[in-house]
PDB file of C-alpha atoms and ligand atoms in Angstrom:
ATOM      1  CA  UNK A  10      92.828 -13.783 278.142  1.00 42.00           C
ATOM      2  CA  UNK A  11      92.910 -11.155 275.414  1.00 44.00           C
ATOM      3  CA  UNK A  12      96.031  -9.370 274.481  1.00 47.00           C
ATOM      4  CA  UNK A  13      94.861  -6.248 276.189  1.00 49.00           C
ATOM      5  CA  UNK A  14      94.418  -8.152 279.501  1.00 50.00           C
ATOM      6  CA  UNK A  15      98.011  -9.259 279.204  1.00 57.00           C
ATOM      7  CA  UNK A  16      99.467  -5.904 278.393  1.00 62.00           C
ATOM      8  CA  UNK A  17      97.741  -4.042 281.256  1.00 67.00           C
ATOM      9  CA  UNK A  18      99.678  -5.814 284.043  1.00 74.00           C
ATOM     10  CA  UNK A  19     102.862  -5.369 282.070  1.00 80.00           C
ATOM     11  CA  UNK A  20     102.244  -1.693 281.829  1.00 81.00           C
ATOM     12  CA  UNK A  21     101.507  -1.444 285.529  1.00 85.00           C
ATOM     13  CA  UNK A  22     104.930  -3.118 286.056  1.00 84.00           C
ATOM     14  CA  UNK A  23     106.651  -0.507 283.867  1.00 88.00           C
ATOM     15  CA  UNK A  24     104.789   2.243 285.749  1.00 89.00           C
ATOM     16  CA  UNK A  25     105.644   1.140 289.284  1.00 87.00           C
ATOM     17  CA  UNK A  26     109.156  -0.547 288.952  1.00 90.00           C
ATOM     18  CA  UNK A  27     111.920   0.612 291.241  1.00 90.00           C
ATOM     19  CA  UNK A  28     115.334   1.007 289.669  1.00 91.00           C
ATOM     20  CA  UNK A  29     116.278  -2.477 290.898  1.00 87.00           C
ATOM     21  CA  UNK A  30     113.119  -3.992 289.355  1.00 88.00           C
ATOM     22  CA  UNK A  31     113.463  -2.187 286.100  1.00 89.00           C
ATOM     23  CA  UNK A  32     116.254  -4.583 285.109  1.00 86.00           C
ATOM     24  CA  UNK A  33     113.565  -7.143 284.455  1.00 85.00           C
ATOM     25  CA  UNK A  34     111.350  -4.759 282.237  1.00 87.00           C
ATOM     26  CA  UNK A  35     111.447  -5.342 278.450  1.00 87.00           C
ATOM     27  CA  UNK A  36     112.022  -2.194 276.297  1.00 83.00           C
ATOM     28  CA  UNK A  37     109.057  -3.155 274.132  1.00 84.00           C
ATOM     29  CA  UNK A  38     106.804  -2.841 277.120  1.00 87.00           C
ATOM     30  CA  UNK A  39     108.216   0.579 277.847  1.00 83.00           C
ATOM     31  CA  UNK A  40     107.589   1.720 274.275  1.00 83.00           C
ATOM     32  CA  UNK A  41     103.995   0.355 274.545  1.00 84.00           C
ATOM     33  CA  UNK A  42     103.798   2.364 277.781  1.00 84.00           C
ATOM     34  CA  UNK A  43     104.832   5.601 276.024  1.00 82.00           C
ATOM     35  CA  UNK A  44     101.925   5.154 273.579  1.00 83.00           C
ATOM     36  CA  UNK A  45      99.375   3.714 275.909  1.00 82.00           C
ATOM     37  CA  UNK A  46      98.326   7.154 277.290  1.00 78.00           C
ATOM     38  CA  UNK A  47      98.875   9.159 274.039  1.00 79.00           C
ATOM     39  CA  UNK A  48      95.280   9.030 272.910  1.00 78.00           C
ATOM     40  CA  UNK A  49      93.875  10.475 276.155  1.00 80.00           C
ATOM     41  CA  UNK A  50      97.003  12.626 276.959  1.00 88.00           C
ATOM     42  CA  UNK A  51      97.490  13.097 280.697  1.00 92.00           C
ATOM     43  CA  UNK A  52      97.523  16.649 282.059  1.00 95.00           C
ATOM     44  CA  UNK A  53     100.700  18.412 283.168  1.00 97.00           C
ATOM     45  CA  UNK A  54     100.097  17.872 286.940  1.00 97.00           C
ATOM     46  CA  UNK A  55      99.352  14.164 286.332  1.00 96.00           C
ATOM     47  CA  UNK A  56     102.763  13.868 284.609  1.00 97.00           C
ATOM     48  CA  UNK A  57     104.353  15.792 287.448  1.00 98.00           C
ATOM     49  CA  UNK A  58     102.870  13.382 290.008  1.00 97.00           C
ATOM     50  CA  UNK A  59     104.091  10.531 287.971  1.00 96.00           C
ATOM     51  CA  UNK A  60     107.528  12.035 287.878  1.00 97.00           C
ATOM     52  CA  UNK A  61     107.677  12.312 291.734  1.00 97.00           C
ATOM     53  CA  UNK A  62     106.935   8.485 291.897  1.00 96.00           C
ATOM     54  CA  UNK A  63     109.258   7.334 289.097  1.00 96.00           C
ATOM     55  CA  UNK A  64     112.282   9.608 289.882  1.00 97.00           C
ATOM     56  CA  UNK A  65     115.283   7.386 290.248  1.00 97.00           C
ATOM     57  CA  UNK A  66     118.742   7.795 291.858  1.00 97.00           C
ATOM     58  CA  UNK A  67     121.450   7.723 289.168  1.00 98.00           C
ATOM     59  CA  UNK A  68     124.134   7.139 291.971  1.00 98.00           C
ATOM     60  CA  UNK A  69     122.391   3.904 292.945  1.00 97.00           C
ATOM     61  CA  UNK A  70     123.729   2.186 289.805  1.00 97.00           C
ATOM     62  CA  UNK A  71     126.690  -0.097 290.092  1.00 97.00           C
ATOM     63  CA  UNK A  72     128.639  -0.370 286.845  1.00 97.00           C
ATOM     64  CA  UNK A  73     131.034  -3.168 288.140  1.00 97.00           C
ATOM     65  CA  UNK A  74     129.493  -5.981 285.888  1.00 97.00           C
ATOM     66  CA  UNK A  75     129.225  -3.526 282.963  1.00 97.00           C
ATOM     67  CA  UNK A  76     132.997  -2.850 283.064  1.00 98.00           C
ATOM     68  CA  UNK A  77     133.677  -6.634 282.945  1.00 97.00           C
ATOM     69  CA  UNK A  78     131.235  -7.107 279.995  1.00 97.00           C
ATOM     70  CA  UNK A  79     132.681  -4.183 278.165  1.00 97.00           C
ATOM     71  CA  UNK A  80     136.187  -5.545 278.310  1.00 96.00           C
ATOM     72  CA  UNK A  81     135.602  -9.254 278.063  1.00 97.00           C
ATOM     73  CA  UNK A  82     132.335  -9.965 276.312  1.00 96.00           C
ATOM     74  CA  UNK A  83     132.019  -7.343 273.681  1.00 95.00           C
ATOM     75  CA  UNK A  84     133.942  -7.127 270.406  1.00 94.00           C
ATOM     76  CA  UNK A  85     135.820  -3.979 269.372  1.00 93.00           C
ATOM     77  CA  UNK A  86     133.202  -3.477 266.688  1.00 90.00           C
ATOM     78  CA  UNK A  87     130.342  -3.679 269.090  1.00 91.00           C
ATOM     79  CA  UNK A  88     132.084  -1.293 271.452  1.00 93.00           C
ATOM     80  CA  UNK A  89     132.688   1.108 268.638  1.00 89.00           C
ATOM     81  CA  UNK A  90     128.992   1.048 267.549  1.00 85.00           C
ATOM     82  CA  UNK A  91     127.875   1.425 271.097  1.00 87.00           C
ATOM     83  CA  UNK A  92     130.102   4.516 271.703  1.00 90.00           C
ATOM     84  CA  UNK A  93     129.029   6.059 268.347  1.00 84.00           C
ATOM     85  CA  UNK A  94     125.289   5.792 269.327  1.00 83.00           C
ATOM     86  CA  UNK A  95     125.708   6.656 272.943  1.00 87.00           C
ATOM     87  CA  UNK A  96     127.668   9.853 272.317  1.00 89.00           C
ATOM     88  CA  UNK A  97     124.671  11.296 270.526  1.00 87.00           C
ATOM     89  CA  UNK A  98     122.769  10.681 273.754  1.00 89.00           C
ATOM     90  CA  UNK A  99     125.525  11.976 276.027  1.00 91.00           C
ATOM     91  CA  UNK A 100     125.509  15.331 274.259  1.00 94.00           C
ATOM     92  CA  UNK A 101     121.835  15.261 273.544  1.00 94.00           C
ATOM     93  CA  UNK A 102     120.979  15.027 277.278  1.00 95.00           C
ATOM     94  CA  UNK A 103     123.275  17.870 278.049  1.00 95.00           C
ATOM     95  CA  UNK A 104     121.898  20.034 275.310  1.00 95.00           C
ATOM     96  CA  UNK A 105     118.195  19.621 276.147  1.00 95.00           C
ATOM     97  CA  UNK A 106     119.020  20.124 279.842  1.00 94.00           C
ATOM     98  CA  UNK A 107     120.347  23.626 278.947  1.00 93.00           C
ATOM     99  CA  UNK A 108     117.787  24.442 276.142  1.00 95.00           C
ATOM    100  CA  UNK A 109     114.658  23.652 278.136  1.00 96.00           C
ATOM    101  CA  UNK A 110     114.497  26.572 280.561  1.00 96.00           C
ATOM    102  CA  UNK A 111     113.668  28.980 277.758  1.00 96.00           C
ATOM    103  CA  UNK A 112     110.560  26.847 276.841  1.00 97.00           C
ATOM    104  CA  UNK A 113     109.593  26.729 280.470  1.00 97.00           C
ATOM    105  CA  UNK A 114     109.378  30.581 280.659  1.00 96.00           C
ATOM    106  CA  UNK A 115     105.925  30.535 278.842  1.00 96.00           C
ATOM    107  CA  UNK A 116     102.858  28.348 279.075  1.00 94.00           C
ATOM    108  CA  UNK A 117     100.417  27.739 282.040  1.00 95.00           C
ATOM    109  CA  UNK A 118     101.679  27.451 285.615  1.00 97.00           C
ATOM    110  CA  UNK A 119     100.829  23.718 285.429  1.00 97.00           C
ATOM    111  CA  UNK A 120     103.132  23.328 282.404  1.00 97.00           C
ATOM    112  CA  UNK A 121     105.935  25.333 284.101  1.00 97.00           C
ATOM    113  CA  UNK A 122     105.784  23.003 287.177  1.00 97.00           C
ATOM    114  CA  UNK A 123     105.817  19.944 284.855  1.00 98.00           C
ATOM    115  CA  UNK A 124     108.727  21.377 282.787  1.00 97.00           C
ATOM    116  CA  UNK A 125     110.811  21.872 285.967  1.00 97.00           C
ATOM    117  CA  UNK A 126     110.649  17.984 286.315  1.00 98.00           C
ATOM    118  CA  UNK A 127     111.655  17.416 282.798  1.00 98.00           C
ATOM    119  CA  UNK A 128     114.705  19.668 283.224  1.00 97.00           C
ATOM    120  CA  UNK A 129     115.672  17.638 286.330  1.00 98.00           C
ATOM    121  CA  UNK A 130     115.193  14.339 284.308  1.00 98.00           C
ATOM    122  CA  UNK A 131     117.429  15.593 281.562  1.00 97.00           C
ATOM    123  CA  UNK A 132     120.114  16.658 284.046  1.00 97.00           C
ATOM    124  CA  UNK A 133     119.963  13.212 285.630  1.00 98.00           C
ATOM    125  CA  UNK A 134     120.286  11.667 282.194  1.00 97.00           C
ATOM    126  CA  UNK A 135     123.344  13.734 281.594  1.00 96.00           C
ATOM    127  CA  UNK A 136     124.950  12.373 284.818  1.00 97.00           C
ATOM    128  CA  UNK A 137     124.012   8.850 283.772  1.00 97.00           C
ATOM    129  CA  UNK A 138     126.002   9.179 280.545  1.00 96.00           C
ATOM    130  CA  UNK A 139     128.771  10.871 282.398  1.00 96.00           C
ATOM    131  CA  UNK A 140     129.053   7.890 284.633  1.00 97.00           C
ATOM    132  CA  UNK A 141     128.817   5.404 281.794  1.00 96.00           C
ATOM    133  CA  UNK A 142     131.568   7.093 279.763  1.00 96.00           C
ATOM    134  CA  UNK A 143     133.758   7.611 282.788  1.00 96.00           C
ATOM    135  CA  UNK A 144     133.360   4.237 284.505  1.00 97.00           C
ATOM    136  CA  UNK A 145     132.637   1.740 281.683  1.00 97.00           C
ATOM    137  CA  UNK A 146     134.065   3.277 278.449  1.00 95.00           C
ATOM    138  CA  UNK A 147     136.997   4.750 280.449  1.00 95.00           C
ATOM    139  CA  UNK A 148     137.053   8.312 279.129  1.00 94.00           C
ATOM    140  CA  UNK A 149     139.212  10.476 281.417  1.00 90.00           C
ATOM    141  CA  UNK A 150     138.263  13.836 282.852  1.00 92.00           C
ATOM    142  CA  UNK A 151     137.964  15.748 286.099  1.00 94.00           C
ATOM    143  CA  UNK A 152     134.672  17.421 285.297  1.00 96.00           C
ATOM    144  CA  UNK A 153     131.450  16.631 283.421  1.00 95.00           C
ATOM    145  CA  UNK A 154     132.628  19.081 280.705  1.00 96.00           C
ATOM    146  CA  UNK A 155     136.061  17.096 280.332  1.00 96.00           C
ATOM    147  CA  UNK A 156     134.086  13.904 279.626  1.00 95.00           C
ATOM    148  CA  UNK A 157     131.790  15.662 277.179  1.00 95.00           C
ATOM    149  CA  UNK A 158     134.903  16.992 275.410  1.00 95.00           C
ATOM    150  CA  UNK A 159     136.362  13.595 275.263  1.00 94.00           C
ATOM    151  CA  UNK A 160     133.196  11.966 273.639  1.00 92.00           C
ATOM    152  CA  UNK A 161     132.650  14.729 271.105  1.00 91.00           C
ATOM    153  CA  UNK A 162     134.876  13.140 268.426  1.00 88.00           C
ATOM    154  CA  UNK A 163     132.502  10.180 268.308  1.00 87.00           C
ATOM    155  CA  UNK A 164     129.497  12.427 267.523  1.00 85.00           C
ATOM    156  CA  UNK A 165     128.032  12.017 263.984  1.00 78.00           C
ATOM    157  CA  UNK A 166     126.360  14.499 261.710  1.00 73.00           C
ATOM    158  CA  UNK A 167     122.998  12.885 262.427  1.00 72.00           C
ATOM    159  CA  UNK A 168     123.455  14.407 265.834  1.00 78.00           C
ATOM    160  CA  UNK A 169     124.560  17.815 264.679  1.00 81.00           C
ATOM    161  CA  UNK A 170     121.560  18.310 262.256  1.00 86.00           C
ATOM    162  CA  UNK A 171     118.542  18.076 264.611  1.00 91.00           C
ATOM    163  CA  UNK A 172     120.418  19.389 267.646  1.00 92.00           C
ATOM    164  CA  UNK A 173     121.698  22.351 265.584  1.00 93.00           C
ATOM    165  CA  UNK A 174     118.193  23.053 264.548  1.00 95.00           C
ATOM    166  CA  UNK A 175     117.056  22.877 268.191  1.00 96.00           C
ATOM    167  CA  UNK A 176     119.796  25.338 269.279  1.00 96.00           C
ATOM    168  CA  UNK A 177     118.599  27.645 266.486  1.00 96.00           C
ATOM    169  CA  UNK A 178     114.948  27.387 267.516  1.00 97.00           C
ATOM    170  CA  UNK A 179     115.894  27.819 271.187  1.00 97.00           C
ATOM    171  CA  UNK A 180     117.694  30.996 270.322  1.00 97.00           C
ATOM    172  CA  UNK A 181     114.615  32.256 268.495  1.00 96.00           C
ATOM    173  CA  UNK A 182     112.471  31.495 271.580  1.00 97.00           C
ATOM    174  CA  UNK A 183     114.965  33.362 273.838  1.00 96.00           C
ATOM    175  CA  UNK A 184     114.094  36.592 271.954  1.00 97.00           C
ATOM    176  CA  UNK A 185     110.322  36.061 272.547  1.00 97.00           C
ATOM    177  CA  UNK A 186     109.392  33.024 274.801  1.00 97.00           C
ATOM    178  CA  UNK A 187     105.682  33.672 274.399  1.00 96.00           C
ATOM    179  CA  UNK A 188     105.597  33.477 270.599  1.00 97.00           C
ATOM    180  CA  UNK A 189     103.203  30.551 269.918  1.00 97.00           C
ATOM    181  CA  UNK A 190     104.609  29.751 266.462  1.00 98.00           C
ATOM    182  CA  UNK A 191     108.228  29.685 267.754  1.00 98.00           C
ATOM    183  CA  UNK A 192     107.061  27.411 270.635  1.00 98.00           C
ATOM    184  CA  UNK A 193     105.416  24.949 268.251  1.00 97.00           C
ATOM    185  CA  UNK A 194     108.508  24.876 265.969  1.00 98.00           C
ATOM    186  CA  UNK A 195     110.709  24.154 268.960  1.00 98.00           C
ATOM    187  CA  UNK A 196     108.276  21.558 270.260  1.00 97.00           C
ATOM    188  CA  UNK A 197     108.078  19.742 266.965  1.00 96.00           C
ATOM    189  CA  UNK A 198     111.941  19.356 266.751  1.00 96.00           C
ATOM    190  CA  UNK A 199     112.445  18.517 270.431  1.00 96.00           C
ATOM    191  CA  UNK A 200     109.421  16.517 271.652  1.00 95.00           C
ATOM    192  CA  UNK A 201     108.227  14.945 268.409  1.00 94.00           C
ATOM    193  CA  UNK A 202     111.434  14.304 266.419  1.00 92.00           C
ATOM    194  CA  UNK A 203     114.311  14.204 268.910  1.00 92.00           C
ATOM    195  CA  UNK A 204     112.529  12.531 271.837  1.00 93.00           C
ATOM    196  CA  UNK A 205     109.667  10.827 270.075  1.00 90.00           C
ATOM    197  CA  UNK A 206     111.508   9.387 267.106  1.00 88.00           C
ATOM    198  CA  UNK A 207     115.315   9.450 267.596  1.00 87.00           C
ATOM    199  CA  UNK A 208     115.604   8.840 271.287  1.00 87.00           C
ATOM    200  CA  UNK A 209     113.005   6.040 271.376  1.00 86.00           C
ATOM    201  CA  UNK A 210     114.592   4.350 268.299  1.00 84.00           C
ATOM    202  CA  UNK A 211     118.113   4.373 269.897  1.00 82.00           C
ATOM    203  CA  UNK A 212     116.629   3.040 273.182  1.00 87.00           C
ATOM    204  CA  UNK A 213     115.048   0.141 271.288  1.00 87.00           C
ATOM    205  CA  UNK A 214     118.283  -0.634 269.385  1.00 85.00           C
ATOM    206  CA  UNK A 215     120.705  -0.555 272.329  1.00 86.00           C
ATOM    207  CA  UNK A 216     118.400  -2.015 274.975  1.00 90.00           C
ATOM    208  CA  UNK A 217     117.362  -4.903 272.711  1.00 90.00           C
ATOM    209  CA  UNK A 218     121.099  -5.619 272.163  1.00 89.00           C
ATOM    210  CA  UNK A 219     121.858  -5.604 275.845  1.00 92.00           C
ATOM    211  CA  UNK A 220     118.897  -7.751 276.739  1.00 91.00           C
ATOM    212  CA  UNK A 221     119.320 -10.385 274.046  1.00 91.00           C
ATOM    213  CA  UNK A 222     123.018 -10.718 274.870  1.00 92.00           C
ATOM    214  CA  UNK A 223     122.587 -10.377 278.625  1.00 93.00           C
ATOM    215  CA  UNK A 224     125.170  -7.473 278.745  1.00 94.00           C
ATOM    216  CA  UNK A 225     125.653  -4.280 280.654  1.00 96.00           C
ATOM    217  CA  UNK A 226     123.159  -4.666 283.426  1.00 96.00           C
ATOM    218  CA  UNK A 227     123.559  -1.229 285.088  1.00 96.00           C
ATOM    219  CA  UNK A 228     123.391   0.497 281.634  1.00 95.00           C
ATOM    220  CA  UNK A 229     120.283  -1.529 280.902  1.00 95.00           C
ATOM    221  CA  UNK A 230     118.579  -0.501 284.137  1.00 95.00           C
ATOM    222  CA  UNK A 231     119.553   3.153 283.906  1.00 96.00           C
ATOM    223  CA  UNK A 232     118.589   3.500 280.179  1.00 93.00           C
ATOM    224  CA  UNK A 233     115.365   1.683 280.632  1.00 94.00           C
ATOM    225  CA  UNK A 234     114.496   4.108 283.493  1.00 95.00           C
ATOM    226  CA  UNK A 235     115.580   6.950 281.138  1.00 95.00           C
ATOM    227  CA  UNK A 236     113.064   5.602 278.472  1.00 93.00           C
ATOM    228  CA  UNK A 237     110.361   5.472 281.114  1.00 94.00           C
ATOM    229  CA  UNK A 238     111.181   9.198 281.794  1.00 96.00           C
ATOM    230  CA  UNK A 239     110.901   9.780 278.020  1.00 94.00           C
ATOM    231  CA  UNK A 240     107.340   8.468 278.189  1.00 92.00           C
ATOM    232  CA  UNK A 241     106.420  11.447 280.243  1.00 95.00           C
ATOM    233  CA  UNK A 242     108.354  13.849 278.071  1.00 96.00           C
ATOM    234  CA  UNK A 243     106.776  12.609 274.859  1.00 94.00           C
ATOM    235  CA  UNK A 244     103.258  12.626 276.396  1.00 94.00           C
ATOM    236  CA  UNK A 245     103.860  16.155 277.755  1.00 95.00           C
ATOM    237  CA  UNK A 246     105.235  17.335 274.433  1.00 95.00           C
ATOM    238  CA  UNK A 247     102.375  15.820 272.373  1.00 94.00           C
ATOM    239  CA  UNK A 248      99.928  17.356 274.744  1.00 94.00           C
ATOM    240  CA  UNK A 249     101.627  20.736 274.136  1.00 96.00           C
ATOM    241  CA  UNK A 250     101.397  20.318 270.332  1.00 95.00           C
ATOM    242  CA  UNK A 251      97.776  19.108 270.306  1.00 93.00           C
ATOM    243  CA  UNK A 252      96.648  21.857 272.545  1.00 94.00           C
ATOM    244  CA  UNK A 253      98.572  24.514 270.565  1.00 95.00           C
ATOM    245  CA  UNK A 254      96.859  23.407 267.334  1.00 94.00           C
ATOM    246  CA  UNK A 255      93.468  23.185 268.860  1.00 93.00           C
ATOM    247  CA  UNK A 256      93.741  26.704 270.248  1.00 95.00           C
ATOM    248  CA  UNK A 257      94.969  28.004 266.891  1.00 96.00           C
ATOM    249  CA  UNK A 258      94.527  25.638 263.968  1.00 94.00           C
ATOM    250  CA  UNK A 259      96.873  27.478 261.525  1.00 95.00           C
ATOM    251  CA  UNK A 260      99.825  26.450 263.839  1.00 96.00           C
ATOM    252  CA  UNK A 261      99.586  23.065 262.198  1.00 94.00           C
ATOM    253  CA  UNK A 262     101.510  24.572 259.323  1.00 95.00           C
ATOM    254  CA  UNK A 263     104.417  25.230 261.706  1.00 96.00           C
ATOM    255  CA  UNK A 264     104.475  21.563 262.547  1.00 95.00           C
ATOM    256  CA  UNK A 265     104.476  20.641 258.841  1.00 95.00           C
ATOM    257  CA  UNK A 266     107.150  23.149 257.973  1.00 96.00           C
ATOM    258  CA  UNK A 267     109.459  22.093 260.683  1.00 96.00           C
ATOM    259  CA  UNK A 268     109.044  18.500 259.735  1.00 94.00           C
ATOM    260  CA  UNK A 269     109.929  19.450 256.040  1.00 93.00           C
ATOM    261  CA  UNK A 270     113.142  20.997 257.366  1.00 93.00           C
ATOM    262  CA  UNK A 271     113.948  18.057 259.553  1.00 92.00           C
ATOM    263  CA  UNK A 272     113.272  15.508 256.782  1.00 89.00           C
ATOM    264  CA  UNK A 273     115.282  17.557 254.191  1.00 86.00           C
ATOM    265  CA  UNK A 274     118.282  17.538 256.650  1.00 84.00           C
ATOM    266  CA  UNK A 275     117.758  13.843 257.353  1.00 79.00           C
ATOM    267  CA  UNK A 276     118.473  13.052 253.753  1.00 68.00           C
ATOM    268  CA  UNK A 277     121.966  14.561 253.994  1.00 66.00           C
ATOM    269  CA  UNK A 278     123.707  11.591 255.720  1.00 63.00           C
ATOM    270  CA  UNK A 279     127.171  10.861 254.489  1.00 56.00           C
ATOM    271  CA  UNK A 280     128.466   8.524 257.291  1.00 56.00           C
ATOM    272  CA  UNK A 281     126.272   5.581 258.081  1.00 60.00           C
ATOM    273  CA  UNK A 282     126.360   4.329 261.593  1.00 62.00           C
ATOM    274  CA  UNK A 283     127.512   0.733 261.899  1.00 66.00           C
ATOM    275  CA  UNK A 284     124.475  -0.602 263.529  1.00 72.00           C
ATOM    276  CA  UNK A 285     124.794  -4.102 262.060  1.00 77.00           C
ATOM    277  CA  UNK A 286     127.256  -4.774 264.836  1.00 74.00           C
ATOM    278  CA  UNK A 287     124.338  -4.440 267.259  1.00 78.00           C
ATOM    279  CA  UNK A 288     122.125  -6.648 265.124  1.00 77.00           C
ATOM    280  CA  UNK A 289     120.159  -3.991 263.156  1.00 79.00           C
ATOM    281  CA  UNK A 290     119.973  -3.389 259.427  1.00 80.00           C
ATOM    282  CA  UNK A 291     119.437   0.095 258.056  1.00 79.00           C
ATOM    283  CA  UNK A 292     116.077  -0.931 256.699  1.00 82.00           C
ATOM    284  CA  UNK A 293     115.001  -2.220 260.146  1.00 83.00           C
ATOM    285  CA  UNK A 294     116.016   1.163 261.695  1.00 81.00           C
ATOM    286  CA  UNK A 295     114.155   3.077 258.922  1.00 83.00           C
ATOM    287  CA  UNK A 296     111.003   1.030 259.720  1.00 85.00           C
ATOM    288  CA  UNK A 297     111.356   1.654 263.428  1.00 85.00           C
ATOM    289  CA  UNK A 298     111.716   5.381 262.897  1.00 85.00           C
ATOM    290  CA  UNK A 299     108.744   5.617 260.575  1.00 87.00           C
ATOM    291  CA  UNK A 300     106.646   3.636 263.047  1.00 86.00           C
ATOM    292  CA  UNK A 301     107.654   5.839 265.974  1.00 85.00           C
ATOM    293  CA  UNK A 302     106.792   9.017 264.090  1.00 89.00           C
ATOM    294  CA  UNK A 303     103.534   7.705 262.566  1.00 87.00           C
ATOM    295  CA  UNK A 304     102.138   6.388 265.883  1.00 85.00           C
ATOM    296  CA  UNK A 305     102.641   9.708 267.645  1.00 86.00           C
ATOM    297  CA  UNK A 306     101.082  11.779 264.869  1.00 87.00           C
ATOM    298  CA  UNK A 307      98.006   9.468 264.488  1.00 84.00           C
ATOM    299  CA  UNK A 308      97.498   9.116 268.314  1.00 79.00           C
ATOM    300  CA  UNK A 309      97.184  12.777 268.758  1.00 77.00           C
ATOM    301  CA  UNK A 310      95.346  13.492 265.501  1.00 82.00           C
ATOM    302  CA  UNK A 311      98.010  15.405 263.502  1.00 85.00           C
ATOM    303  CA  UNK A 312      97.442  14.835 259.816  1.00 85.00           C
ATOM    304  CA  UNK A 313     100.188  15.234 257.228  1.00 87.00           C
ATOM    305  CA  UNK A 314      99.910  16.414 253.650  1.00 88.00           C
ATOM    306  CA  UNK A 315     100.967  13.891 250.808  1.00 89.00           C
ATOM    307  CA  UNK A 316     104.457  15.421 250.263  1.00 90.00           C
ATOM    308  CA  UNK A 317     105.410  14.769 253.922  1.00 88.00           C
ATOM    309  CA  UNK A 318     103.903  11.337 253.999  1.00 88.00           C
ATOM    310  CA  UNK A 319     106.044  10.525 251.005  1.00 87.00           C
ATOM    311  CA  UNK A 320     109.187  11.955 252.597  1.00 85.00           C
ATOM    312  CA  UNK A 321     108.637  10.011 255.750  1.00 85.00           C
ATOM    313  CA  UNK A 322     108.646   6.759 253.854  1.00 83.00           C
ATOM    314  CA  UNK A 323     112.269   7.655 252.716  1.00 81.00           C
ATOM    315  CA  UNK A 324     113.642   8.470 256.153  1.00 82.00           C
ATOM    316  CA  UNK A 325     117.342   7.800 256.407  1.00 76.00           C
ATOM    317  CA  UNK A 326     118.295   5.769 259.441  1.00 73.00           C
ATOM    318  CA  UNK A 327     119.909   8.097 262.055  1.00 67.00           C
ATOM    319  CA  UNK A 328     120.295   7.944 265.732  1.00 61.00           C
ATOM    320  CA  UNK A 329     120.737  10.428 268.584  1.00 60.00           C
ATOM    321  CA  UNK A 330     118.671  11.434 271.475  1.00 62.00           C
ATOM    322  CA  UNK A 331     117.875  13.463 274.539  1.00 65.00           C
TER     323      UNK A 331
HETATM  324 FE1  FE2 B  24     113.662  13.758 277.407  1.00 91.96          FE
HETATM  325 FE1  FE2 B  25     116.660  12.648 278.447  1.00 91.96          FE
END
């Protein structure tokens, strides 16, 4: 059997798993699944149909074993690293849930229908982290907002940078949702960088840690299902960027300029995340991020000028997501 014959059944398993079955899926297979379709890029209604099949019930998860693991099988250092990484996601999910509607206002009817499903995904991911922080980490609060407030002190500046930029670009879009250049800038920050690079890198780091150590089974199931949702978001986002540049080639400059801004901000990291506790060196995280970015760009045929290629090789390890 060739490698390709091996990977196809594995990707079918990723595609069709229920929430109960997804506990047995390896994160690397989900990451392959994200990229498998990138070259041909599914249409918005194909992605919408896939969403209807893959939607999972966040209230089906039982965090009982996770609570035991958290208190008895993880060290304080591991818990601290885990909370530091997850808080970027907790707030990232909430922010993209509230920033997406402005993007949904423009585009084709097919893209609007598809975007409604991504908004629902992001809302569900917010509830997933609300449950994790409340039930496993033990943050107190009556409302979703209370728990968000309680996890904010754990946020690092690597979250504030890209999500601050996204808030700025969403605000720009609010003034003119049809502006193609503003849409491309927003899409580059959100779909390419935040989802395609940051989110997938965090997923790989935390899910590999859980899988290798046999820890946090409900977190593993929910976050792997979240990663499978991300496959749709990244494919929809790359489709948007590719179609925008094909329709109006000078828009490629907007992608490059946005990446220049993002990579310049990425260099301003003063507090490194303690990822060693989860088994990752900064150099490994850097290579993971470079690979995530390069694969997406080459799969959809977006070329970079030499200055950007050079900056990408110097990416600082950072993690957050949505
Ligand atoms: Fe997403
Ligand atoms: Fe999400």
